Coordinates of C-alpha atoms in Angstrom, one line a residue:
Chain E
M318 CA 94.4 160.6 94.7
N319 CA 91.9 160.8 97.4
K320 CA 90.5 157.9 97.9
I321 CA 90.7 154.1 97.5
S322 CA 88.0 152.5 97.5
L323 CA 87.0 148.2 98.5
H324 CA 84.1 147.6 96.3
E325 CA 82.8 144.1 97.5
A326 CA 86.3 143.0 97.3
L327 CA 87.8 139.3 98.2
P328 CA 90.7 137.1 97.6
Q329 CA 89.6 135.0 95.4
A330 CA 91.0 131.9 97.7
F331 CA 88.3 133.3 100.2
A332 CA 86.0 132.9 97.9
D333 CA 84.2 129.5 99.2
M334 CA 83.9 130.9 102.3
A335 CA 79.9 132.2 102.6
T336 CA 79.7 134.2 105.3
I337 CA 83.1 136.1 105.5
K338 CA 83.0 138.5 109.4
S339 CA 85.3 141.4 108.1
D340 CA 85.1 145.4 107.9
V341 CA 87.5 145.0 104.4
W342 CA 86.0 142.2 102.6
N343 CA 83.3 141.2 100.8
T344 CA 81.9 145.0 101.9
A345 CA 82.4 148.7 100.8
T346 CA 85.1 150.0 103.2
N347 CA 87.0 154.0 101.9
F348 CA 89.9 154.8 102.3
E349 CA 90.5 158.8 102.1
K350 CA 93.3 161.4 102.5
G351 CA 94.1 162.3 105.5
K352 CA 93.3 160.0 107.6
S353 CA 94.7 157.2 109.2
Y354 CA 93.2 153.5 109.1
L355 CA 94.9 150.7 111.4
I356 CA 93.8 146.9 109.5
K357 CA 93.5 144.5 113.1
A358 CA 93.7 141.3 112.2
E359 CA 95.3 137.6 112.5
S360 CA 97.7 136.0 110.0
G361 CA 95.9 133.9 107.0
L362 CA 93.6 136.6 106.5
G363 CA 95.1 138.6 104.0
K364 CA 97.0 141.3 105.7
S365 CA 99.2 141.2 102.7
S366 CA 97.2 140.1 100.1
L367 CA 94.8 143.6 100.6
C368 CA 98.6 146.0 100.4
S369 CA 99.5 143.8 97.1
Y370 CA 95.7 143.8 95.4
I371 CA 96.0 148.4 96.1
Y372 CA 99.6 148.2 95.2
G373 CA 98.6 146.3 91.8
Y374 CA 100.8 142.9 92.1
R375 CA 98.6 140.8 92.4
V376 CA 95.0 140.8 90.9
D377 CA 94.1 137.8 92.3
F378 CA 90.6 139.1 94.3
L379 CA 86.7 139.4 93.5
G380 CA 85.1 143.1 93.3
K381 CA 86.2 146.4 92.8
I382 CA 89.3 147.8 94.1
L383 CA 89.2 152.0 92.9
F384 CA 91.3 154.7 93.2
D385 CA 88.5 157.9 93.1
D386 CA 87.3 155.8 90.1
T387 CA 89.7 154.0 88.2
E388 CA 89.9 150.7 89.0
V389 CA 93.1 149.4 89.6
K390 CA 92.6 146.3 87.4
G391 CA 93.2 148.5 84.9
I392 CA 95.7 150.5 85.5
N393 CA 99.0 149.8 82.8
K394 CA 102.3 148.9 84.3
A395 CA 103.4 152.6 83.0
Q396 CA 100.6 154.1 84.8
W397 CA 102.2 152.0 87.8
D398 CA 105.1 152.8 88.2
T399 CA 104.3 156.7 88.3
I400 CA 102.1 155.8 91.0
R401 CA 104.5 153.7 92.9
S402 CA 107.1 156.6 93.2
R403 CA 104.3 159.5 93.6
H404 CA 101.2 158.5 95.0
L405 CA 101.8 155.1 96.3
S406 CA 104.7 154.0 98.9
L407 CA 104.2 150.6 100.4
L408 CA 106.0 149.0 103.8
F409 CA 105.6 145.4 102.3
Q410 CA 106.6 143.3 105.1
E411 CA 109.1 141.0 103.6
L412 CA 110.4 144.2 103.2
R413 CA 112.0 143.3 99.8
L414 CA 114.9 145.4 99.7
F415 CA 118.4 144.5 98.1
P416 CA 120.5 142.8 100.5
E417 CA 124.0 143.4 98.3
L418 CA 123.9 147.0 98.6
T419 CA 124.4 149.4 101.8
A420 CA 121.6 150.6 103.6
L421 CA 122.0 154.6 102.3
E422 CA 123.2 152.5 98.7
N423 CA 119.1 151.0 99.1
I424 CA 117.5 154.3 100.1
R425 CA 119.3 156.3 97.5
L426 CA 117.7 154.0 95.6
K427 CA 115.0 154.6 96.2
N428 CA 115.7 158.7 96.6
D429 CA 117.8 158.8 92.9
L430 CA 114.5 158.4 91.1
T431 CA 112.1 160.1 92.7
Q432 CA 114.7 163.2 94.1
F433 CA 112.7 163.9 97.1
K434 CA 114.9 164.1 100.1
T435 CA 117.9 165.6 100.5
E436 CA 121.3 163.7 102.2
A437 CA 120.8 165.2 105.0
E438 CA 117.2 164.5 105.6
I439 CA 118.0 160.6 104.9
D440 CA 121.0 161.4 107.4
R441 CA 118.3 162.3 109.9
M442 CA 116.0 159.6 109.7
F443 CA 119.3 157.3 110.2
D444 CA 120.3 159.1 112.9
L445 CA 116.3 159.2 114.5
L446 CA 116.0 155.6 114.4
G447 CA 119.5 154.3 115.6
I448 CA 120.6 153.1 112.6
A449 CA 123.8 155.6 111.3
Y450 CA 126.6 153.5 112.2
R451 CA 124.8 150.8 109.9
K452 CA 124.8 152.9 107.4
N453 CA 127.4 151.4 105.7
Q454 CA 127.1 148.0 105.8
Q455 CA 125.4 145.4 103.7
V456 CA 121.5 145.2 104.3
G457 CA 122.7 141.5 104.1
K458 CA 123.9 142.0 106.6
I459 CA 122.1 143.8 109.5
S460 CA 119.6 141.9 111.7
W461 CA 115.8 142.2 110.6
G462 CA 114.7 144.8 112.6
Q463 CA 117.7 147.1 111.3
Q464 CA 116.4 146.3 107.8
Q465 CA 113.3 146.7 109.0
R466 CA 113.9 150.7 109.8
V467 CA 116.1 150.7 106.6
A468 CA 112.6 149.8 104.3
I469 CA 110.9 152.6 106.4
I470 CA 112.7 155.1 105.1
R471 CA 112.6 154.4 101.9
A472 CA 109.1 154.1 101.9
L473 CA 109.0 157.8 103.1
C474 CA 111.7 158.5 100.7
Q475 CA 109.0 159.5 98.1
P476 CA 105.9 161.6 98.2
F477 CA 102.5 160.0 98.3
D478 CA 98.5 160.3 99.1
F479 CA 98.7 157.2 100.7
L480 CA 100.8 155.7 103.3
I481 CA 100.8 151.5 103.3
L482 CA 102.9 149.4 106.2
D483 CA 102.4 146.3 106.1
E484 CA 103.5 145.2 110.0
P485 CA 106.0 148.4 110.0
I486 CA 107.3 147.0 114.1
S487 CA 106.9 143.6 114.5
H488 CA 110.9 143.3 114.7
L489 CA 111.3 146.5 116.3
D490 CA 111.0 147.5 120.8
D491 CA 108.4 149.7 122.0
N492 CA 110.6 152.8 122.3
N493 CA 111.8 152.1 118.2
A494 CA 107.7 152.1 117.9
H495 CA 107.5 155.3 119.3
I496 CA 110.0 156.9 116.8
V497 CA 109.1 155.0 114.1
A498 CA 105.2 156.3 114.4
N499 CA 106.7 160.1 115.1
L500 CA 108.6 159.9 112.2
V501 CA 105.4 158.5 110.6
A502 CA 102.9 160.7 112.1
E503 CA 105.4 163.9 111.5
E504 CA 105.7 163.0 107.0
V505 CA 102.8 162.2 106.8
S506 CA 100.9 165.0 108.2
K507 CA 103.2 166.9 105.9
Q508 CA 102.1 166.6 102.8
G509 CA 98.9 165.6 104.1
A510 CA 98.6 161.9 103.2
G511 CA 96.4 159.2 104.2
L512 CA 97.7 156.4 106.1
I513 CA 96.6 152.9 106.6
V514 CA 99.2 150.5 108.9
T515 CA 98.4 146.5 109.7
S516 CA 99.0 144.5 112.4
I517 CA 98.7 141.1 114.0
G518 CA 98.9 142.2 117.7
K519 CA 101.3 144.8 117.4
D520 CA 100.0 147.9 117.2
L521 CA 102.4 151.5 115.6
P522 CA 101.4 153.5 118.1
M523 CA 99.7 156.5 116.9
D524 CA 95.8 157.5 117.0
Y525 CA 93.9 156.3 114.6
T526 CA 90.6 157.3 112.5
Q527 CA 89.5 154.6 112.9
T528 CA 90.0 150.3 112.9
L529 CA 89.0 148.0 111.7
S530 CA 89.3 144.0 111.9
L531 CA 90.5 141.9 108.9
Chain X
M1174 CA 121.9 153.9 87.0
N1175 CA 124.6 153.8 88.9
L1176 CA 123.4 152.1 91.6
V1177 CA 121.1 150.0 89.3
W1178 CA 123.6 148.7 87.4
K1179 CA 125.9 147.8 90.8
L1180 CA 122.8 145.8 91.3
L1181 CA 121.9 144.3 88.2
K1182 CA 125.9 143.2 87.4
Q1183 CA 125.3 140.3 89.8
N1184 CA 125.5 137.2 89.2
I1185 CA 126.6 138.0 85.4
S1186 CA 128.6 135.1 84.2
K1187 CA 132.7 135.7 82.9
G1188 CA 132.9 132.0 81.6
Q1189 CA 129.7 132.5 79.5
F1190 CA 130.3 135.9 78.2
A1191 CA 134.1 134.7 77.5
G1192 CA 132.7 132.0 75.8
F1193 CA 130.1 133.6 73.6
F1194 CA 132.8 136.3 72.6
I1195 CA 134.8 133.9 71.2
A1196 CA 132.3 132.0 69.1
N1197 CA 131.1 135.4 68.5
L1198 CA 134.1 136.7 67.4
I1199 CA 135.6 133.1 65.0
G1200 CA 131.6 133.1 63.2
L1201 CA 131.6 137.2 62.4
S1202 CA 135.2 137.1 61.4
I1203 CA 135.0 133.8 59.1
V1204 CA 131.7 135.6 57.6
L1205 CA 133.6 138.6 57.1
L1206 CA 136.7 137.5 55.8
G1207 CA 134.0 135.1 53.4
I1208 CA 132.2 138.5 51.6
Q1209 CA 135.5 141.0 51.8
F1210 CA 137.6 138.3 50.1
Y1211 CA 135.0 136.7 48.2
A1212 CA 134.5 140.8 47.3
D1213 CA 138.0 141.2 46.2
I1214 CA 138.5 138.2 44.6
N1215 CA 135.1 138.5 41.9
P1216 CA 136.6 141.4 39.5
L1217 CA 139.2 138.8 38.5
F1218 CA 136.3 136.4 37.3
S1219 CA 134.2 137.9 36.4
E1220 CA 135.2 142.7 35.7
K1221 CA 137.6 142.4 34.2
D1222 CA 137.0 139.9 30.8
S1223 CA 133.4 139.7 30.8
V1224 CA 133.3 136.4 29.0
M1225 CA 135.5 135.0 31.5
K1226 CA 132.1 135.6 34.2
R1227 CA 130.3 133.9 31.5
D1228 CA 131.2 130.4 30.1
F1229 CA 132.3 129.4 26.5
L1230 CA 133.4 127.2 24.3
V1231 CA 134.5 127.3 20.8
L1232 CA 133.7 124.2 19.0
T1233 CA 135.5 123.1 16.4
K1234 CA 135.5 119.5 14.3
K1235 CA 137.9 117.4 14.0
V1236 CA 140.5 117.5 11.3
S1237 CA 140.5 113.7 10.1
M1238 CA 140.8 112.3 5.7
I1239 CA 137.1 112.9 5.5
N1240 CA 137.3 116.1 5.8
T1241 CA 140.3 116.6 4.2
I1242 CA 138.1 114.7 0.7
N1243 CA 135.2 117.2 1.6
P1244 CA 136.0 120.5 3.0
E1245 CA 132.3 121.0 3.6
A1246 CA 132.2 118.7 5.8
T1247 CA 134.2 120.7 8.2
G1248 CA 131.9 122.8 8.9
F1249 CA 128.6 123.3 11.3
S1250 CA 125.5 122.5 9.3
Q1251 CA 122.4 124.5 10.3
K1252 CA 121.4 120.8 11.7
E1253 CA 124.0 121.0 13.9
L1254 CA 123.7 123.8 14.9
D1255 CA 119.9 123.2 16.2
N1256 CA 121.2 121.0 17.7
I1257 CA 124.1 122.4 19.8
K1258 CA 121.2 125.2 20.5
N1259 CA 119.2 122.4 21.4
T1260 CA 121.2 120.8 24.2
S1261 CA 120.4 121.4 27.8
F1262 CA 123.5 123.0 28.4
A1263 CA 124.0 125.9 26.0
T1264 CA 122.9 129.1 26.1
Q1265 CA 123.4 131.0 23.2
V1266 CA 125.4 129.9 20.6
G1267 CA 127.3 131.9 17.8
A1268 CA 128.5 130.8 14.4
F1269 CA 132.7 131.8 13.6
K1270 CA 131.4 133.7 9.6
A1271 CA 135.3 133.5 7.7
S1272 CA 135.8 136.6 5.1
R1273 CA 135.5 135.0 1.3
F1274 CA 138.0 137.9 -0.1
K1275 CA 141.5 138.9 -0.1
V1276 CA 143.0 140.7 3.0
F1277 CA 146.4 142.4 2.5
G1278 CA 147.9 143.8 5.9
G1279 CA 150.9 146.4 5.8
V1280 CA 152.7 148.3 9.0
N1281 CA 155.1 151.0 8.3
F1282 CA 157.7 152.6 10.2
D1283 CA 159.4 155.2 8.3
Q1284 CA 161.2 153.4 5.2
R1285 CA 160.7 150.1 6.6
G1286 CA 157.5 147.7 6.2
I1287 CA 155.9 144.7 6.7
N1288 CA 153.6 143.9 4.0
T1289 CA 151.5 140.1 4.6
E1290 CA 148.4 137.8 3.6
M1291 CA 145.9 138.2 6.4
F1292 CA 142.7 136.7 6.9
F1293 CA 139.4 138.1 9.6
E1294 CA 137.1 136.3 11.3
S1295 CA 134.1 137.5 12.8
V1296 CA 132.0 135.9 15.5
P1297 CA 128.4 138.1 16.7
D1298 CA 129.5 141.2 19.0
D1299 CA 127.6 139.7 22.3
F1300 CA 130.7 137.0 22.3
I1301 CA 133.4 139.8 22.0
D1302 CA 135.4 139.5 25.7
V1303 CA 136.9 142.8 24.8
K1304 CA 135.1 145.7 26.8
T1305 CA 135.1 149.1 24.3
D1306 CA 132.9 152.1 22.4
S1307 CA 135.2 151.8 19.3
W1308 CA 134.1 148.2 18.3
K1309 CA 131.1 148.6 15.2
F1310 CA 131.1 149.2 11.6
S1311 CA 129.9 151.2 9.1
P1312 CA 130.1 151.5 4.7
N1313 CA 131.0 154.9 5.6
D1314 CA 134.1 154.7 7.6
N1315 CA 137.3 154.0 6.6
S1316 CA 138.7 152.1 9.8
V1317 CA 138.2 149.1 10.6
P1318 CA 138.4 147.6 14.1
I1319 CA 140.5 145.0 15.0
I1320 CA 140.9 142.4 17.7
L1321 CA 144.0 140.2 18.5
P1322 CA 144.5 136.7 20.5
K1323 CA 145.8 137.2 23.7
N1324 CA 148.8 134.7 22.5
Y1325 CA 149.9 137.2 19.7
L1326 CA 151.2 139.8 21.9
D1327 CA 152.2 137.7 24.5
L1328 CA 154.3 135.2 22.1
Y1329 CA 155.9 138.8 21.1
N1330 CA 156.3 139.8 24.4
F1331 CA 157.7 136.8 26.6
G1332 CA 159.6 135.0 23.4
F1333 CA 160.8 136.9 21.2
A1334 CA 161.0 140.3 22.9
E1335 CA 162.5 138.3 25.5
A1336 CA 164.8 136.2 23.3
R1337 CA 166.1 139.0 21.2
S1338 CA 166.5 141.5 24.2
M1339 CA 163.7 143.8 21.9
P1340 CA 160.6 146.0 24.9
K1341 CA 157.7 144.6 24.9
I1342 CA 154.7 146.2 23.7
S1343 CA 151.8 147.0 25.9
E1344 CA 148.2 147.1 25.4
G1345 CA 148.3 150.3 24.6
L1346 CA 150.9 151.0 22.5
V1347 CA 149.6 148.3 19.9
G1348 CA 146.5 150.8 19.4
M1349 CA 148.6 153.0 18.4
V1350 CA 149.4 151.4 14.9
N1351 CA 147.5 151.8 12.3
I1352 CA 147.5 148.6 9.4
D1353 CA 147.1 149.5 5.7
L1354 CA 144.1 146.9 4.4
T1355 CA 143.2 146.2 1.3
I1356 CA 140.2 144.3 0.6
S1357 CA 140.0 143.0 -3.2
G1358 CA 137.4 141.0 -4.9
R1359 CA 135.0 140.8 -7.6
H1360 CA 137.9 142.9 -9.6
S1361 CA 137.6 145.5 -7.5
Y1362 CA 139.7 146.5 -4.0
K1363 CA 139.3 149.3 -0.9
E1364 CA 141.4 150.2 0.8
F1365 CA 140.9 150.7 4.8
Q1366 CA 143.2 151.4 8.7
G1367 CA 143.0 149.3 10.6
K1368 CA 142.9 149.9 14.6
I1369 CA 143.1 147.5 17.4
V1370 CA 141.4 147.9 20.2
G1371 CA 141.8 144.8 22.2
F1372 CA 143.6 141.1 22.6
S1373 CA 141.1 138.7 23.6
N1374 CA 141.6 135.6 25.4
R1375 CA 139.2 133.7 24.3
I1376 CA 138.8 133.5 20.6
N1377 CA 142.4 132.5 19.4
T1378 CA 141.7 134.3 16.2
I1379 CA 141.8 138.1 14.5
L1380 CA 138.3 139.2 15.2
V1381 CA 136.8 141.8 12.5
P1382 CA 132.8 143.5 13.8
E1383 CA 130.4 140.9 12.6
S1384 CA 129.0 144.8 10.2
F1385 CA 131.9 144.8 8.2
M1386 CA 132.9 141.3 8.3
D1387 CA 128.7 140.5 6.9
W1388 CA 129.7 144.1 4.2
A1389 CA 132.8 142.9 3.1
N1390 CA 131.3 139.3 2.4
E1391 CA 128.6 141.1 0.4
E1392 CA 131.1 143.7 -1.9
F1393 CA 134.3 141.1 -2.3
G1394 CA 133.0 137.8 -1.7
D1395 CA 134.2 135.8 -4.2
Q1396 CA 134.0 132.8 -2.8
A1397 CA 130.8 130.4 -2.0
A1398 CA 129.6 130.8 1.5
A1399 CA 130.3 127.4 3.3
N1400 CA 129.8 126.1 6.4
P1401 CA 131.4 128.0 9.6
S1402 CA 134.3 125.4 10.4
R1403 CA 134.2 126.6 14.4
V1404 CA 131.1 127.7 16.6
M1405 CA 131.0 129.7 19.7
V1406 CA 128.4 128.0 22.6
E1407 CA 127.8 130.1 26.4
I1408 CA 127.1 127.9 28.4
N1409 CA 125.1 127.6 31.3
N1410 CA 127.4 124.8 33.7
P1411 CA 131.0 124.4 32.9
T1412 CA 130.6 121.1 35.7
D1413 CA 127.8 119.9 33.7
P1414 CA 128.7 116.0 32.8
N1415 CA 126.2 116.1 29.9
I1416 CA 129.1 119.0 27.7
A1417 CA 131.6 115.9 27.3
T1418 CA 128.8 112.9 26.4
F1419 CA 127.5 115.3 24.3
L1420 CA 130.2 116.1 22.2
S1421 CA 132.6 113.0 22.5
K1422 CA 128.5 111.2 20.8
N1423 CA 129.2 113.9 17.9
S1424 CA 133.1 114.2 17.3
Y1425 CA 133.3 118.0 17.8
E1426 CA 136.5 119.8 19.9
V1427 CA 136.9 121.7 22.9
E1428 CA 139.0 124.6 21.5
G1429 CA 142.1 125.7 24.5
E1430 CA 141.3 124.6 28.0
N1431 CA 139.8 128.1 28.4
S1432 CA 136.3 126.9 30.8
A1433 CA 139.9 125.9 33.3
T1434 CA 139.0 129.7 34.5
S1435 CA 135.4 129.2 34.3
K1436 CA 135.8 126.4 36.6
M1437 CA 137.9 127.8 39.0
A1438 CA 135.4 131.0 39.6
Y1439 CA 133.0 128.5 39.8
F1440 CA 134.1 126.1 42.8
L1441 CA 135.8 130.3 44.0
K1442 CA 132.0 130.4 44.3
I1443 CA 131.3 126.8 45.4
I1444 CA 133.4 127.1 48.9
V1445 CA 133.7 131.3 49.5
A1446 CA 129.5 130.4 49.9
I1447 CA 130.7 126.7 52.3
V1448 CA 133.0 129.4 54.2
I1449 CA 130.3 132.4 55.2
V1450 CA 127.7 129.7 55.7
V1451 CA 129.8 128.6 58.6
G1452 CA 130.9 131.5 59.5
F1453 CA 126.5 132.5 59.6
I1454 CA 126.4 128.6 61.5
I1455 CA 129.3 129.4 64.3
C1456 CA 127.3 133.5 64.1
A1457 CA 124.0 131.2 65.1
L1458 CA 125.1 129.5 67.5
S1459 CA 127.2 132.2 69.5
F1460 CA 124.1 134.1 69.2
F1461 CA 122.6 131.1 71.6
V1462 CA 124.8 130.7 73.6
L1463 CA 124.5 134.8 74.7
T1464 CA 120.9 134.8 74.4
L1465 CA 121.2 131.9 76.7
S1466 CA 123.1 133.6 79.5
I1467 CA 121.6 136.5 78.8
Y1468 CA 118.4 134.5 79.5
L1469 CA 120.4 133.1 82.8
L1470 CA 121.1 136.3 84.2
L1471 CA 117.8 137.8 83.3
E1472 CA 116.6 135.0 85.4
K1473 CA 119.1 134.4 88.5
N1474 CA 118.4 138.2 88.9
M1475 CA 114.5 138.0 88.8
E1476 CA 113.6 138.5 92.2
K1477 CA 115.9 142.0 91.6
L1478 CA 113.8 142.5 89.0
R1479 CA 110.3 142.6 90.4
N1480 CA 112.1 143.8 93.3
L1481 CA 113.2 147.4 91.2
R1482 CA 110.5 146.8 89.3
L1483 CA 108.0 147.8 92.4
I1484 CA 109.9 150.2 94.0
G1485 CA 108.9 152.4 91.4
Y1486 CA 111.6 151.7 88.6
A1487 CA 110.1 152.4 84.7
K1488 CA 110.5 148.6 82.9
R1489 CA 113.1 150.6 80.4
I1490 CA 115.2 151.5 82.7
V1491 CA 115.6 147.8 84.3
V1492 CA 116.6 146.4 81.4
R1493 CA 118.7 148.8 80.1
P1494 CA 122.8 147.2 82.0
Y1495 CA 121.3 144.7 80.4
E1496 CA 120.9 146.2 76.9
L1497 CA 123.3 148.2 77.3
L1498 CA 125.5 144.8 78.2
S1499 CA 124.6 142.7 75.1
L1500 CA 125.0 146.2 72.7
A1501 CA 128.8 146.3 73.5
L1502 CA 129.1 143.4 73.9
N1503 CA 128.6 143.0 69.9
L1504 CA 129.7 146.4 69.0
S1505 CA 133.3 144.7 70.2
I1506 CA 133.2 141.7 68.8
L1507 CA 132.4 143.6 65.1
L1508 CA 134.8 146.1 66.1
L1509 CA 137.5 142.9 66.5
S1510 CA 136.2 141.7 64.0
L1511 CA 136.9 144.2 60.9
I1512 CA 140.3 145.1 62.3
I1513 CA 141.1 140.9 62.0
V1514 CA 139.8 141.4 58.8
F1515 CA 141.8 144.1 57.9
V1516 CA 145.4 142.4 59.2
V1517 CA 144.4 139.4 57.5
R1518 CA 143.2 141.2 54.1
T1519 CA 147.0 143.6 54.1
Q1520 CA 148.2 139.2 54.1
Y1521 CA 146.6 138.1 51.0
S1522 CA 146.7 141.1 49.0
E1523 CA 150.6 140.4 48.8
V1524 CA 149.5 137.1 47.9
V1525 CA 147.1 138.3 45.4
R1526 CA 149.4 140.8 43.8
T1527 CA 152.3 138.2 42.9
V1528 CA 149.8 136.8 40.3
W1529 CA 147.4 139.4 39.5
P1530 CA 149.9 142.7 39.7
D1531 CA 146.3 145.0 38.8
F1532 CA 145.2 143.8 42.6
E1533 CA 143.3 146.5 43.9
G1534 CA 140.2 144.8 45.8
S1535 CA 136.8 146.9 46.1
G1536 CA 138.0 148.6 49.5
L1537 CA 137.0 147.5 53.4
L1538 CA 132.9 148.3 52.4
P1539 CA 131.5 144.9 51.9
S1540 CA 132.3 143.4 54.9
I1541 CA 131.5 146.7 57.0
V1542 CA 128.5 146.5 56.1
G1543 CA 127.6 142.6 56.3
G1544 CA 129.4 143.6 59.9
L1545 CA 127.1 146.6 60.5
L1546 CA 123.5 144.2 59.3
I1547 CA 124.7 140.7 61.1
F1548 CA 125.3 143.4 64.4
A1549 CA 122.0 145.0 64.1
L1550 CA 120.0 141.7 62.9
L1551 CA 122.0 140.2 66.1
S1552 CA 121.2 143.6 68.7
I1553 CA 117.5 144.0 67.8
L1554 CA 117.1 140.0 68.6
N1555 CA 119.2 140.5 71.9
I1556 CA 116.6 143.7 72.8
L1557 CA 113.4 141.8 71.7
V1558 CA 114.5 138.6 73.8
I1559 CA 115.7 140.9 77.2
R1560 CA 112.6 143.3 76.8
K1561 CA 110.0 139.7 76.7
K1562 CA 111.5 138.1 79.1
V1563 CA 111.2 141.0 82.3
E1564 CA 108.3 142.3 83.2

């Protein structure tokens, strides 16, 4: 997958807003592999909807979204399984971790599937993000900011052509935001992937190829 | 798989599953016991004695003053035979043929022997309740197969031999004795070897093949042919109330209480059928309990299932724990109920042997096959329900 392109895409909920001013909705937009994009928006303009359309778990939009030349609405469930473990990685805004499992188990659950990172690499990420001491605690019992970092590690535990981060640092301090930015930049460049980051004001500090406002 | 299972086993209600387990265990055990018992007991009513499988009545006319004065009236006329044939309960009617020639029979042991005047009767071969290949006759043979009433042997073994402390005689031993027969009439005679080929539980007379009877009556018969005095009627349902009405209306009598066994067989079938149906109902209900439990479990874990699918887990992997869970439950129920059947069967086998010493049973195959079928059916339905529920 080298390109994600949107053609006149618009959430059905926005259909009656005739003149929407957006760099993404109701126009033609391309996200290319190897480049990085920041999507800025106030809340309620459809950031998470965009992520869910691209990640294939919601289809309530008008227009088209294409992976290269394939329309996402035509991709079947088994193909999505492959895409979600080999081509696309998404950091959910609501994280979608499993609160009953420990932080490490949450990561392993993903890594068992992809077999992408070694134990040592996972340990290094925990250390870098300063949550190594929380590794064996149930995710439901640690703070949201810590959970956010666990979810970021999970998002990096797979091969991807595009990494999508939905408000990745909403609950992190500036120091941790920089650490996350460095870790993400390192992984994205190693994989030669594209990066799409959304923000409602607190941007993940990086040099973006393009900044779009939703 | 370990972590997926750790995640998805959350919210499993042990109480619900225990309820399902017990209910289905009871249901399946009842069904399998019914099947097994029926398979074990059925030969008693069918294979050993073909006439028991079918239901027969032997009809005679009441002996009264009129018969004594006019012997013709004792027999069944063709019109009466047709009349019986046309009733709703009769499926087949066979008349007894009596010998119209003289028969002398004798048995010789060393120097001693007994000789007696005898008589023969015959019925159509289809009504014979003894299984044997030697039930045939052709004019070139000089041996004739004979079937005696079982009563004769019992009378000797349990009456005479018991009282005189004489050895009892088995059916096989009797078969080795030859009876010297002399058939005469129309100023000629012929000698035969009579071979006892079996004992009948149902037909209370000395039977020879109908082919022999026809031939001998033709050759030696010196009395006029008379109407048959007894007829055998095959009936489709021994509990049909029309039978009693018909018999009393025509003043016919039923010989012996022969229909008791067939009635027993009939009721046995009904009772076993009821038991099996009840078992199936319990099974069906317990299946619904399991299906509901699984539904509830899936519903409670739906968020986890969705999230697993969203991080890239394939549907077959996330449903597998539940499929394995129901398979394991069903399989352990199958094994346990087969053990129960086995244990109960050894118990009732002893009881059955006290009344039926030859009881062997039919092996555990019927309940194993039945159990496997139900297991497969339930498991497939469970798996379909699970796959349908998870997106």
